[in-house]
Short mmCIF file of C-alpha atoms in Angstrom, two decimals:
data_model
loop_
_atom_site.label_atom_id
_atom_site.label_comp_id
_atom_site.label_asym_id
_atom_site.label_seq_id
_atom_site.Cartn_x
_atom_site.Cartn_y
_atom_site.Cartn_z
CA UNK A 1 -5.96 -18.28 23.85
CA UNK A 2 -5.42 -21.58 21.45
CA UNK A 3 -5.40 -21.90 17.87
CA UNK A 4 -9.04 -23.68 16.56
CA UNK A 5 -9.06 -26.68 15.27
CA UNK A 6 -11.05 -27.32 11.82
CA UNK A 7 -11.83 -29.45 9.34
CA UNK A 8 -8.25 -28.56 6.93
CA UNK A 9 -8.23 -26.42 4.08
CA UNK A 10 -5.71 -26.27 1.36
CA UNK A 11 -3.15 -23.68 1.15
CA UNK A 12 -3.34 -23.15 -2.09
CA UNK A 13 -5.01 -19.63 -2.10
CA UNK A 14 -5.10 -19.26 2.31
CA UNK A 15 -1.29 -19.30 2.44
CA UNK A 16 -0.52 -16.23 0.95
CA UNK A 17 -0.63 -13.60 3.54
CA UNK A 18 -4.06 -12.36 4.91
CA UNK A 19 -4.78 -8.56 4.34
CA UNK A 20 -7.92 -8.37 5.38
CA UNK A 21 -8.41 -4.78 6.55
CA UNK A 22 -5.98 -3.11 4.61
CA UNK A 23 -6.35 -1.22 1.57
CA UNK A 24 -6.05 -3.21 -1.75
CA UNK A 25 -3.33 -0.32 -2.55
CA UNK A 26 -1.98 3.01 -1.88
CA UNK A 27 -0.36 4.83 -4.93
CA UNK A 28 1.67 7.56 -3.22
CA UNK A 29 2.51 7.63 0.38
CA UNK A 30 4.95 11.10 2.29
CA UNK A 31 8.50 10.74 1.91
CA UNK A 32 11.21 11.51 4.64
CA UNK A 33 12.16 15.16 4.39
CA UNK A 34 15.61 15.13 1.47
CA UNK A 35 14.77 11.49 0.40
CA UNK A 36 14.89 10.79 -3.64
CA UNK A 37 11.34 10.30 -5.11
CA UNK A 38 12.39 5.82 -5.48
CA UNK A 39 13.31 5.92 -2.20
CA UNK A 40 10.13 5.33 -0.98
CA UNK A 41 9.30 1.58 0.19
CA UNK A 42 6.03 0.19 -0.75
CA UNK A 43 3.23 0.84 1.74
CA UNK A 44 2.47 -2.78 1.67
CA UNK A 45 5.18 -5.21 2.84
CA UNK A 46 2.76 -7.98 4.16
CA UNK A 47 2.42 -11.21 1.67
CA UNK A 48 -1.16 -11.72 -0.03
CA UNK A 49 -4.23 -13.25 0.24
CA UNK A 50 -4.91 -14.15 -2.89
CA UNK A 51 -8.43 -16.51 -2.09
CA UNK A 52 -11.16 -13.94 -2.13
CA UNK A 53 -13.59 -16.18 0.30
CA UNK A 54 -11.16 -15.39 3.50
CA UNK A 55 -10.76 -11.96 1.83
CA UNK A 56 -12.88 -8.82 2.15
CA UNK A 57 -15.01 -7.70 -1.15
CA UNK A 58 -13.02 -5.78 -3.67
CA UNK A 59 -15.50 -2.65 -3.04
CA UNK A 60 -14.80 -3.07 0.73
CA UNK A 61 -11.89 -2.48 0.21
CA UNK A 62 -11.83 -0.28 -2.26
CA UNK A 63 -14.04 2.08 0.05
CA UNK A 64 -10.91 2.85 2.10
CA UNK A 65 -8.70 2.88 -0.93
CA UNK A 66 -8.85 7.02 -1.93
CA UNK A 67 -5.20 7.18 -3.56
CA UNK A 68 -3.13 8.44 -0.99
CA UNK A 69 -1.83 8.21 2.27
CA UNK A 70 -3.29 11.26 3.42
CA UNK A 71 -6.96 10.78 2.35
CA UNK A 72 -6.69 7.51 2.94
CA UNK A 73 -6.14 8.10 6.75
CA UNK A 74 -9.25 10.67 6.57
CA UNK A 75 -10.98 7.94 5.22
CA UNK A 76 -9.87 5.03 8.17
CA UNK A 77 -10.19 7.92 10.80
CA UNK A 78 -13.84 8.99 9.59
CA UNK A 79 -14.64 5.36 10.63
CA UNK A 80 -15.77 5.71 14.76
CA UNK A 81 -13.50 4.01 16.37
CA UNK A 82 -15.50 1.87 18.72
CA UNK A 83 -14.28 1.20 22.62
CA UNK A 84 -15.85 -2.72 22.01
CA UNK A 85 -15.29 -5.34 20.17
CA UNK A 86 -16.77 -8.69 20.96
CA UNK A 87 -14.01 -10.18 19.59
CA UNK A 88 -11.67 -8.84 22.17
CA UNK A 89 -8.76 -7.59 20.39
CA UNK A 90 -5.17 -9.77 19.68
CA UNK A 91 -4.18 -10.64 23.21
CA UNK A 92 -7.75 -11.93 23.68
CA UNK A 93 -9.14 -13.26 21.01
CA UNK A 94 -10.56 -16.76 21.51
CA UNK A 95 -9.56 -19.83 19.07
CA UNK A 96 -10.79 -23.76 19.92
CA UNK A 97 -7.42 -25.45 20.73
CA UNK A 98 -4.94 -27.33 17.88
CA UNK A 99 -4.56 -31.40 19.07
CA UNK A 100 -2.09 -32.13 21.41
CA UNK A 101 -0.31 -34.26 18.81
CA UNK A 102 -0.85 -32.12 16.03
CA UNK A 103 2.87 -31.40 13.73
CA UNK A 104 0.99 -27.64 13.29
CA UNK A 105 2.68 -24.65 14.83
CA UNK A 106 -0.20 -21.54 17.04
CA UNK A 107 0.95 -18.73 16.68
CA UNK A 108 -1.54 -17.12 18.95
CA UNK A 109 1.49 -16.69 21.88
CA UNK A 110 3.16 -15.07 18.64
CA UNK A 111 0.39 -12.42 18.19
CA UNK A 112 -0.72 -11.52 21.67
CA UNK A 113 2.56 -10.71 22.87
CA UNK A 114 3.62 -8.70 19.93
CA UNK A 115 0.97 -6.49 20.81
CA UNK A 116 1.09 -6.00 24.58
CA UNK A 117 4.72 -4.75 23.69
CA UNK A 118 3.76 -2.52 20.77
CA UNK A 119 0.33 -1.23 23.48
CA UNK A 120 3.29 -0.97 26.19
CA UNK A 121 6.53 0.62 24.21
CA UNK A 122 4.06 2.64 21.47
CA UNK A 123 1.01 3.08 22.94
CA UNK A 124 -1.72 3.24 23.90
CA UNK A 125 -3.04 1.32 20.74
CA UNK A 126 -6.58 2.62 20.65
CA UNK A 127 -8.83 0.52 18.11
CA UNK A 128 -9.66 1.87 14.90
CA UNK A 129 -13.20 0.31 13.65
CA UNK A 130 -13.57 -1.35 11.15
CA UNK A 131 -16.61 -2.24 8.46
CA UNK A 132 -17.20 -5.65 9.52
CA UNK A 133 -16.81 -7.23 6.33
CA UNK A 134 -12.67 -5.71 6.47
CA UNK A 135 -12.80 -7.49 10.31
CA UNK A 136 -13.88 -11.20 9.73
CA UNK A 137 -14.19 -13.40 7.15
CA UNK A 138 -14.48 -17.25 6.94
CA UNK A 139 -15.60 -20.72 4.79
CA UNK A 140 -17.38 -22.13 7.88
CA UNK A 141 -15.81 -25.72 9.19
CA UNK A 142 -12.57 -24.17 7.06
CA UNK A 143 -10.62 -21.29 7.36
CA UNK A 144 -11.73 -18.19 9.54
CA UNK A 145 -9.39 -14.74 9.62
CA UNK A 146 -9.65 -11.86 11.57
CA UNK A 147 -7.91 -8.51 11.85
CA UNK A 148 -7.59 -5.49 13.87
CA UNK A 149 -6.73 -2.08 12.99
CA UNK A 150 -4.89 0.15 15.54
CA UNK A 151 -3.26 3.38 15.82
CA UNK A 152 -1.52 5.97 18.60
CA UNK A 153 0.59 8.79 19.24
CA UNK A 154 3.42 7.25 17.60
CA UNK A 155 2.06 4.00 14.97
CA UNK A 156 0.40 6.01 12.21
CA UNK A 157 -1.62 2.25 11.22
CA UNK A 158 -1.01 -1.20 13.13
CA UNK A 159 -2.96 -4.51 11.40
CA UNK A 160 -2.66 -7.57 13.08
CA UNK A 161 -4.39 -10.80 10.49
CA UNK A 162 -4.97 -14.28 11.73
CA UNK A 163 -5.91 -16.87 9.01
CA UNK A 164 -6.94 -20.35 11.02
CA UNK A 165 -7.16 -22.88 9.16
CA UNK A 166 -6.81 -25.38 11.65
CA UNK A 167 -4.27 -28.07 11.84
CA UNK A 168 -3.44 -27.41 7.34
CA UNK A 169 -3.19 -23.62 8.28
CA UNK A 170 -2.19 -20.89 10.98
CA UNK A 171 -0.40 -17.75 9.76
CA UNK A 172 0.45 -14.92 11.57
CA UNK A 173 0.59 -10.95 9.70
CA UNK A 174 1.63 -7.95 11.46
CA UNK A 175 2.30 -4.29 9.65
CA UNK A 176 3.48 -1.05 11.87
CA UNK A 177 3.54 2.33 10.03
CA UNK A 178 5.13 4.78 11.96
CA UNK A 179 3.58 8.15 12.27
CA UNK A 180 6.14 10.60 10.37
CA UNK A 181 6.64 14.84 11.51
CA UNK A 182 3.86 16.78 10.73
CA UNK A 183 6.09 19.73 10.39
CA UNK A 184 3.55 22.00 9.57
CA UNK A 185 1.09 21.92 13.16
CA UNK A 186 4.46 20.76 15.56
CA UNK A 187 3.18 17.76 16.44
CA UNK A 188 4.40 15.83 19.40
CA UNK A 189 4.89 11.95 19.08
CA UNK A 190 6.39 10.53 15.95
CA UNK A 191 9.18 8.18 15.13
CA UNK A 192 10.34 10.29 12.03
CA UNK A 193 11.87 8.48 9.73
CA UNK A 194 11.65 5.17 11.35
CA UNK A 195 11.11 2.02 9.29
CA UNK A 196 7.90 0.08 8.83
CA UNK A 197 7.55 -3.13 10.95
CA UNK A 198 6.01 -6.11 9.11
CA UNK A 199 6.03 -9.58 11.02
CA UNK A 200 5.20 -12.98 8.51
CA UNK A 201 4.91 -16.24 10.75
CA UNK A 202 2.68 -19.12 8.66
CA UNK A 203 2.21 -23.46 9.68
CA UNK A 204 1.31 -24.96 6.29
CA UNK A 205 0.88 -29.00 5.59
CA UNK A 206 -0.13 -29.36 9.29
CA UNK A 207 3.08 -28.32 10.67
CA UNK A 208 5.17 -29.26 7.76
CA UNK A 209 5.92 -26.44 6.29
CA UNK A 210 7.42 -23.38 8.73
CA UNK A 211 8.01 -19.66 7.23
CA UNK A 212 8.86 -17.21 9.77
CA UNK A 213 9.76 -13.37 7.99
CA UNK A 214 10.37 -11.31 10.06
CA UNK A 215 11.60 -7.01 8.99
CA UNK A 216 12.07 -3.57 9.39
CA UNK A 217 11.43 -2.28 6.07
CA UNK A 218 12.81 1.22 4.69
CA UNK A 219 11.87 4.22 3.64
CA UNK A 220 14.69 4.94 2.03
CA UNK A 221 17.56 2.41 0.03
CA UNK A 222 20.29 5.48 0.10
CA UNK A 223 23.54 4.70 2.57
CA UNK A 224 23.27 7.09 5.02
CA UNK A 225 19.63 5.73 5.83
CA UNK A 226 20.59 2.36 5.68
CA UNK A 227 23.78 2.69 7.90
CA UNK A 228 21.44 3.47 10.70
CA UNK A 229 20.19 0.14 11.79
CA UNK A 230 20.91 -2.41 9.25
CA UNK A 231 24.16 -3.58 9.65
CA UNK A 232 23.28 -3.96 13.85
CA UNK A 233 20.10 -6.06 13.14
CA UNK A 234 22.57 -8.28 10.85
CA UNK A 235 24.02 -8.70 13.41
CA UNK A 236 21.03 -9.52 15.83
CA UNK A 237 19.91 -12.06 13.26
CA UNK A 238 22.90 -13.62 12.38
CA UNK A 239 24.21 -14.19 16.17
CA UNK A 240 20.77 -15.59 17.31
CA UNK A 241 18.67 -16.55 14.30
CA UNK A 242 20.69 -18.21 12.95
CA UNK A 243 19.39 -22.02 13.80
CA UNK A 244 16.18 -21.55 12.11
CA UNK A 245 17.38 -21.82 8.87
CA UNK A 246 18.04 -18.46 7.39
CA UNK A 247 17.03 -18.63 3.61
CA UNK A 248 16.45 -15.81 0.94
CA UNK A 249 13.06 -14.05 0.80
CA UNK A 250 11.50 -16.71 -2.06
CA UNK A 251 8.57 -15.01 -4.26
CA UNK A 252 6.48 -17.22 -3.86
CA UNK A 253 4.78 -16.05 -0.51
CA UNK A 254 6.03 -11.62 -1.43
CA UNK A 255 5.41 -9.73 -4.45
CA UNK A 256 8.59 -8.19 -4.46
CA UNK A 257 11.64 -8.55 -2.48
CA UNK A 258 12.84 -4.79 -3.09
CA UNK A 259 11.30 -2.93 -0.43
CA UNK A 260 13.15 -5.48 2.07
CA UNK A 261 16.07 -5.03 4.44
CA UNK A 262 19.22 -6.47 3.69
CA UNK A 263 18.85 -7.93 7.47
CA UNK A 264 15.35 -9.23 7.10
CA UNK A 265 15.14 -12.65 9.11
CA UNK A 266 13.79 -14.60 6.50
CA UNK A 267 13.87 -18.56 7.33
CA UNK A 268 12.27 -22.02 6.91
CA UNK A 269 12.66 -24.04 10.22
CA UNK A 270 12.85 -27.06 11.32
CA UNK A 271 12.39 -29.43 13.36
CA UNK A 272 8.55 -27.72 14.55
CA UNK A 273 9.84 -27.03 18.03
CA UNK A 274 12.56 -24.54 17.06
CA UNK A 275 10.32 -22.46 15.37
CA UNK A 276 8.00 -22.14 18.04
CA UNK A 277 9.94 -21.50 20.31
CA UNK A 278 12.24 -18.60 18.66
CA UNK A 279 10.42 -16.98 16.57
CA UNK A 280 8.39 -14.98 19.06
CA UNK A 281 11.97 -13.99 20.08
CA UNK A 282 12.49 -12.36 16.58
#
C-alpha cells in the first residue's frame, strides 16, 4: 500500500494536479433553487495537470464533455459500470514503496482513508467505468497516474486521482459532487445544496515542498448560504491545523480562487512529519 519508487520526474508539468477521468470543462450546471445565476461554483475544483504525457487525450476528454451537467452525466452513465477493476480501488491499489530514508510524503494512506470514509458515510460507492485512456496513464520509469470515478445515492460523482512520480512527485486529488434533489421525480438520498468537497495533497521536489488544500466549496456566495457552515469550518481549521502553516491559496496551483470558501484550508507544512500526521485529519 506504499507508493512507487521510480526515477525522478521534474515537477514542472506534473505538479499541477491530475484531472484524468474528469471532463475538461462543464459549461453549465444546475443551481440550487432560488440562487442567482452568478452563485454557482466552478464544477471543476481540482488543480490542473498541464503535462499532456500523463493527462488523458483531448479526444477522450471531449467524448465526455457534452456541454451540460445533465448531458455529461448521461454520457458517463452510458459507460457500463464494471464490478472488476484489475488495478483495485483507491483503498487497495498497489504501488511499490518509497525508500525509507526519503523526505517525500506518500499520500497513499490518505487516499485509502478518504475512500473508505466516503464509502461508509455516503455509499455504497459504485464504480463508473472509464475508458482506459482516462483511467490510467504513464511515462515508463518516470510517472504514473491512476483515476477512479464513483457514484452513490448521495454522491453524483466522486473522482480520485493519484499521480506517482517516485520520490520527486507524489500527488493525491479528490473531488466529490453531491447529488442534488430532483423535485420532478421525488428522488430520495440527495444532499440538497451541500457544498463540493475538494482535496489536494502534494509532495514535490523530493518532499522539499509540501502543499495541502482541503475545502467545502460553496454553491452560492449569499450570506445566508455561507453562514450555514463557513464559520464552523473556519473555527475547525484555525483550532486544529494552525501548525500546518496556513496561507492563502496560490494561483500557481489554482486557476481561480474565487470558487473556494472563505474557510478553505490551504497550507505549506514544515516540517514533513507535521504534514504526514496532520493532513489526514483535514
